[in-house]
PDB file of C-alpha atoms in Angstrom:
ATOM      1  CA  MET X  21       0.242  13.245 -14.032  1.00  0.00           C
ATOM      2  CA  SER X  22       0.559  14.581 -10.511  1.00  0.00           C
ATOM      3  CA  THR X  23       0.910  11.882  -7.897  1.00  0.00           C
ATOM      4  CA  SER X  24      -1.952  13.480  -5.983  1.00  0.00           C
ATOM      5  CA  THR X  25      -4.309  12.384  -8.787  1.00  0.00           C
ATOM      6  CA  LEU X  26      -3.112   8.779  -8.928  1.00  0.00           C
ATOM      7  CA  THR X  27      -5.585   6.111  -7.837  1.00  0.00           C
ATOM      8  CA  ASP X  28      -5.160   2.645  -6.369  1.00  0.00           C
ATOM      9  CA  ILE X  29      -5.592   1.256  -9.887  1.00  0.00           C
ATOM     10  CA  ASP X  30      -2.773   3.467 -11.221  1.00  0.00           C
ATOM     11  CA  TYR X  31      -0.429   2.228  -8.496  1.00  0.00           C
ATOM     12  CA  LEU X  32      -1.470  -1.385  -9.133  1.00  0.00           C
ATOM     13  CA  ARG X  33      -0.670  -0.934 -12.801  1.00  0.00           C
ATOM     14  CA  ARG X  34       2.806   0.239 -11.794  1.00  0.00           C
ATOM     15  CA  ALA X  35       3.215  -2.874  -9.619  1.00  0.00           C
ATOM     16  CA  ILE X  36       2.162  -5.000 -12.602  1.00  0.00           C
ATOM     17  CA  THR X  37       4.784  -3.233 -14.737  1.00  0.00           C
ATOM     18  CA  VAL X  38       7.370  -4.122 -12.092  1.00  0.00           C
ATOM     19  CA  SER X  39       6.160  -7.747 -12.275  1.00  0.00           C
ATOM     20  CA  ARG X  40       6.816  -7.735 -16.021  1.00  0.00           C
ATOM     21  CA  SER X  41      10.321  -6.444 -15.311  1.00  0.00           C
ATOM     22  CA  ALA X  42      10.874  -9.339 -12.903  1.00  0.00           C
ATOM     23  CA  ARG X  43       9.868 -11.774 -15.638  1.00  0.00           C
ATOM     24  CA  ASP X  44      12.112 -10.001 -18.151  1.00  0.00           C
ATOM     25  CA  ASN X  45      14.963 -10.427 -15.658  1.00  0.00           C
ATOM     26  CA  GLY X  46      14.406 -14.200 -15.483  1.00  0.00           C
ATOM     27  CA  ASN X  47      12.404 -14.235 -12.260  1.00  0.00           C
ATOM     28  CA  HIS X  48       8.840 -15.066 -11.323  1.00  0.00           C
ATOM     29  CA  PRO X  49       6.442 -12.305 -12.482  1.00  0.00           C
ATOM     30  CA  PHE X  50       5.667 -10.482  -9.248  1.00  0.00           C
ATOM     31  CA  GLY X  51       6.174  -6.807  -8.416  1.00  0.00           C
ATOM     32  CA  ALA X  52       5.443  -4.463  -5.533  1.00  0.00           C
ATOM     33  CA  ILE X  53       5.676  -0.754  -4.817  1.00  0.00           C
ATOM     34  CA  LEU X  54       5.499   1.266  -1.618  1.00  0.00           C
ATOM     35  CA  VAL X  55       3.641   4.563  -1.702  1.00  0.00           C
ATOM     36  CA  ALA X  56       4.266   7.325   0.828  1.00  0.00           C
ATOM     37  CA  PRO X  57       1.460   9.258   2.513  1.00  0.00           C
ATOM     38  CA  ASP X  58       1.964  12.137   0.033  1.00  0.00           C
ATOM     39  CA  GLY X  59       1.302   9.793  -2.920  1.00  0.00           C
ATOM     40  CA  THR X  60       4.881   9.478  -4.140  1.00  0.00           C
ATOM     41  CA  ILE X  61       6.295   6.076  -4.967  1.00  0.00           C
ATOM     42  CA  ALA X  62       8.928   5.576  -2.288  1.00  0.00           C
ATOM     43  CA  LEU X  63      10.259   2.167  -3.359  1.00  0.00           C
ATOM     44  CA  GLU X  64       9.805  -0.559  -5.941  1.00  0.00           C
ATOM     45  CA  ALA X  65      10.866  -4.186  -5.806  1.00  0.00           C
ATOM     46  CA  GLU X  66      10.519  -7.184  -8.033  1.00  0.00           C
ATOM     47  CA  ASN X  67      10.723 -10.867  -7.341  1.00  0.00           C
ATOM     48  CA  SER X  68      14.334 -12.082  -7.455  1.00  0.00           C
ATOM     49  CA  VAL X  69      13.985 -15.697  -6.312  1.00  0.00           C
ATOM     50  CA  THR X  70      15.754 -17.107  -9.361  1.00  0.00           C
ATOM     51  CA  ALA X  71      18.413 -14.412  -9.702  1.00  0.00           C
ATOM     52  CA  ASN X  72      19.366 -14.632  -6.024  1.00  0.00           C
ATOM     53  CA  ASN X  73      18.719 -18.375  -5.630  1.00  0.00           C
ATOM     54  CA  ASP X  74      16.727 -17.561  -2.493  1.00  0.00           C
ATOM     55  CA  VAL X  75      13.096 -18.593  -2.028  1.00  0.00           C
ATOM     56  CA  THR X  76      12.470 -15.671   0.339  1.00  0.00           C
ATOM     57  CA  HIS X  77      13.160 -13.043  -2.325  1.00  0.00           C
ATOM     58  CA  HIS X  78       9.529 -12.432  -3.209  1.00  0.00           C
ATOM     59  CA  ALA X  79       8.699  -8.914  -4.399  1.00  0.00           C
ATOM     60  CA  GLU X  80       7.000  -7.992  -1.131  1.00  0.00           C
ATOM     61  CA  THR X  81       9.766  -9.302   1.128  1.00  0.00           C
ATOM     62  CA  ASN X  82      12.343  -7.516  -1.015  1.00  0.00           C
ATOM     63  CA  LEU X  83      10.297  -4.342  -0.629  1.00  0.00           C
ATOM     64  CA  VAL X  84      10.010  -4.785   3.141  1.00  0.00           C
ATOM     65  CA  ARG X  85      13.787  -5.241   3.393  1.00  0.00           C
ATOM     66  CA  LEU X  86      14.350  -2.006   1.462  1.00  0.00           C
ATOM     67  CA  ALA X  87      11.731  -0.139   3.473  1.00  0.00           C
ATOM     68  CA  SER X  88      13.175  -1.313   6.785  1.00  0.00           C
ATOM     69  CA  ARG X  89      16.567   0.051   5.785  1.00  0.00           C
ATOM     70  CA  THR X  90      15.406   3.401   4.408  1.00  0.00           C
ATOM     71  CA  ILE X  91      12.182   4.481   6.149  1.00  0.00           C
ATOM     72  CA  PRO X  92      11.797   4.851   9.915  1.00  0.00           C
ATOM     73  CA  LEU X  93       9.694   1.916  11.100  1.00  0.00           C
ATOM     74  CA  ASP X  94       7.398   4.187  13.101  1.00  0.00           C
ATOM     75  CA  GLN X  95       6.356   5.862   9.824  1.00  0.00           C
ATOM     76  CA  LEU X  96       5.499   2.730   7.818  1.00  0.00           C
ATOM     77  CA  ALA X  97       1.948   2.564   9.188  1.00  0.00           C
ATOM     78  CA  GLU X  98       1.171   5.548   6.953  1.00  0.00           C
ATOM     79  CA  TYR X  99       2.455   3.827   3.786  1.00  0.00           C
ATOM     80  CA  THR X 100       0.582   1.634   1.323  1.00  0.00           C
ATOM     81  CA  LEU X 101       2.083  -1.440  -0.310  1.00  0.00           C
ATOM     82  CA  TYR X 102       0.692  -2.168  -3.776  1.00  0.00           C
ATOM     83  CA  THR X 103       1.392  -5.579  -5.221  1.00  0.00           C
ATOM     84  CA  SER X 104       0.661  -7.373  -8.454  1.00  0.00           C
ATOM     85  CA  CYS X 105      -0.580 -10.439  -6.585  1.00  0.00           C
ATOM     86  CA  GLU X 106      -2.048 -11.153  -3.169  1.00  0.00           C
ATOM     87  CA  PRO X 107       0.796 -11.537  -0.688  1.00  0.00           C
ATOM     88  CA  CYS X 108       1.577 -15.110   0.331  1.00  0.00           C
ATOM     89  CA  ALA X 109       1.719 -16.085   4.006  1.00  0.00           C
ATOM     90  CA  MET X 110       5.455 -15.341   4.228  1.00  0.00           C
ATOM     91  CA  CYS X 111       5.114 -11.906   2.637  1.00  0.00           C
ATOM     92  CA  THR X 112       2.051 -11.089   4.706  1.00  0.00           C
ATOM     93  CA  GLY X 113       4.059 -11.813   7.845  1.00  0.00           C
ATOM     94  CA  ALA X 114       6.888  -9.573   6.677  1.00  0.00           C
ATOM     95  CA  ILE X 115       4.458  -6.753   5.851  1.00  0.00           C
ATOM     96  CA  PHE X 116       2.835  -7.135   9.264  1.00  0.00           C
ATOM     97  CA  TRP X 117       6.150  -7.145  11.155  1.00  0.00           C
ATOM     98  CA  ALA X 118       7.264  -4.043   9.260  1.00  0.00           C
ATOM     99  CA  GLY X 119       4.088  -2.274  10.357  1.00  0.00           C
ATOM    100  CA  ILE X 120       2.935  -1.227   6.883  1.00  0.00           C
ATOM    101  CA  GLY X 121      -0.602   0.037   7.358  1.00  0.00           C
ATOM    102  CA  ARG X 122      -2.308  -0.760   4.070  1.00  0.00           C
ATOM    103  CA  VAL X 123      -2.031  -3.399   1.339  1.00  0.00           C
ATOM    104  CA  VAL X 124      -3.697  -3.264  -2.079  1.00  0.00           C
ATOM    105  CA  TYR X 125      -3.340  -6.194  -4.453  1.00  0.00           C
ATOM    106  CA  ALA X 126      -4.354  -7.041  -7.990  1.00  0.00           C
ATOM    107  CA  LEU X 127      -4.394 -10.821  -8.631  1.00  0.00           C
ATOM    108  CA  SER X 128      -5.849 -13.046  -5.896  1.00  0.00           C
ATOM    109  CA  GLU X 129      -3.960 -16.093  -4.677  1.00  0.00           C
ATOM    110  CA  THR X 130      -6.826 -18.319  -5.843  1.00  0.00           C
ATOM    111  CA  ARG X 131      -6.747 -16.843  -9.350  1.00  0.00           C
ATOM    112  CA  LEU X 132      -2.940 -17.212  -9.423  1.00  0.00           C
ATOM    113  CA  TYR X 133      -3.282 -20.878  -8.464  1.00  0.00           C
ATOM    114  CA  ALA X 134      -5.791 -21.345 -11.285  1.00  0.00           C
ATOM    115  CA  ILE X 135      -3.068 -20.061 -13.643  1.00  0.00           C
ATOM    116  CA  THR X 136      -0.093 -21.936 -12.170  1.00  0.00           C
ATOM    117  CA  GLY X 137      -1.753 -25.165 -11.120  1.00  0.00           C
ATOM    118  CA  ALA X 138       0.476 -27.427  -9.066  1.00  0.00           C
ATOM    119  CA  ASN X 139       3.660 -25.960 -10.515  1.00  0.00           C
ATOM    120  CA  PRO X 140       6.491 -26.672  -8.034  1.00  0.00           C
ATOM    121  CA  ASP X 141       7.868 -23.159  -8.630  1.00  0.00           C
ATOM    122  CA  ASN X 142       4.704 -21.714  -7.053  1.00  0.00           C
ATOM    123  CA  PRO X 143       3.820 -23.729  -3.950  1.00  0.00           C
ATOM    124  CA  VAL X 144       0.654 -22.407  -2.348  1.00  0.00           C
ATOM    125  CA  LEU X 145      -0.362 -21.936   1.267  1.00  0.00           C
ATOM    126  CA  ALA X 146      -4.046 -21.351   0.634  1.00  0.00           C
ATOM    127  CA  HIS X 147      -4.590 -18.829   3.408  1.00  0.00           C
ATOM    128  CA  PRO X 148      -5.796 -15.371   2.350  1.00  0.00           C
ATOM    129  CA  CYS X 149      -3.680 -12.456   3.550  1.00  0.00           C
ATOM    130  CA  ARG X 150      -6.746 -10.883   5.191  1.00  0.00           C
ATOM    131  CA  LEU X 151      -6.976 -13.814   7.599  1.00  0.00           C
ATOM    132  CA  ILE X 152      -3.313 -13.564   8.543  1.00  0.00           C
ATOM    133  CA  PHE X 153      -3.531  -9.808   9.101  1.00  0.00           C
ATOM    134  CA  ALA X 154      -6.750 -10.294  11.116  1.00  0.00           C
ATOM    135  CA  ASP X 155      -4.819 -12.486  13.560  1.00  0.00           C
ATOM    136  CA  GLY X 156      -2.302  -9.682  14.158  1.00  0.00           C
ATOM    137  CA  GLY X 157      -2.172  -7.304  17.060  1.00  0.00           C
ATOM    138  CA  ARG X 158      -2.753  -4.197  14.950  1.00  0.00           C
ATOM    139  CA  PRO X 159      -5.047  -3.416  12.052  1.00  0.00           C
ATOM    140  CA  THR X 160      -3.834  -3.662   8.468  1.00  0.00           C
ATOM    141  CA  ASP X 161      -6.225  -2.369   5.819  1.00  0.00           C
ATOM    142  CA  VAL X 162      -6.471  -4.747   2.840  1.00  0.00           C
ATOM    143  CA  SER X 163      -8.066  -4.025  -0.519  1.00  0.00           C
ATOM    144  CA  GLY X 164      -8.246  -6.485  -3.377  1.00  0.00           C
ATOM    145  CA  PRO X 165      -8.425  -8.218  -5.663  1.00  0.00           C
ATOM    146  CA  HIS X 166      -8.517  -5.565  -8.373  1.00  0.00           C
ATOM    147  CA  ILE X 167      -7.864  -5.651 -12.151  1.00  0.00           C
ATOM    148  CA  GLU X 168      -7.131  -9.372 -12.065  1.00  0.00           C
ATOM    149  CA  ASP X 169      -7.234  -9.770 -15.838  1.00  0.00           C
ATOM    150  CA  GLU X 170      -4.474  -7.168 -16.252  1.00  0.00           C
ATOM    151  CA  ALA X 171      -2.426  -8.677 -13.444  1.00  0.00           C
ATOM    152  CA  ALA X 172      -2.695 -12.136 -15.004  1.00  0.00           C
ATOM    153  CA  ILE X 173      -1.029 -11.064 -18.268  1.00  0.00           C
ATOM    154  CA  PRO X 174       2.621 -11.309 -17.058  1.00  0.00           C
ATOM    155  CA  HIS X 175       1.865 -14.888 -15.919  1.00  0.00           C
ATOM    156  CA  GLN X 176       0.632 -16.044 -19.339  1.00  0.00           C
ATOM    157  CA  ASP X 177       2.838 -18.846 -20.672  1.00  0.00           C
ATOM    158  CA  PHE X 178       5.253 -18.437 -17.757  1.00  0.00           C
ATOM    159  CA  TRP X 179       4.280 -21.401 -15.571  1.00  0.00           C
ATOM    160  CA  ASN X 180       4.048 -24.109 -18.253  1.00  0.00           C
TER     161      ASN X 180
END
């Protein structure tokens, strides 16, 4: 399939596949991809909190670190970050500071919390990413949630 025919849902499904890879690698099941303006997948990153023993190694922050090292920052406004789950407050801040122009997510933070409950491995700051981006000094387009049932599958039986 040509990347020019891929849709937001196709890219979200790839991010969900990356989240399954994170789980297979012993980490929390979250994944993110960065898509260039021409529709090519520029970068992928999975959660590596457990593997790296670092609570900041969420999929989105890992992706932002990679993007900041490999893509000129003045170009990131034209890129779209697709993620298996709504970015948390920390990840939203990182995405904002990197200047990424668009975010599309599958599973909402509220739906994730319904799955995880009060699990200490998934502390929640119940503040939607849209509200954080709205407080920023530049616009960030946000779309989601989408295909939540599909995005929830990698989380089944993980948090209990």
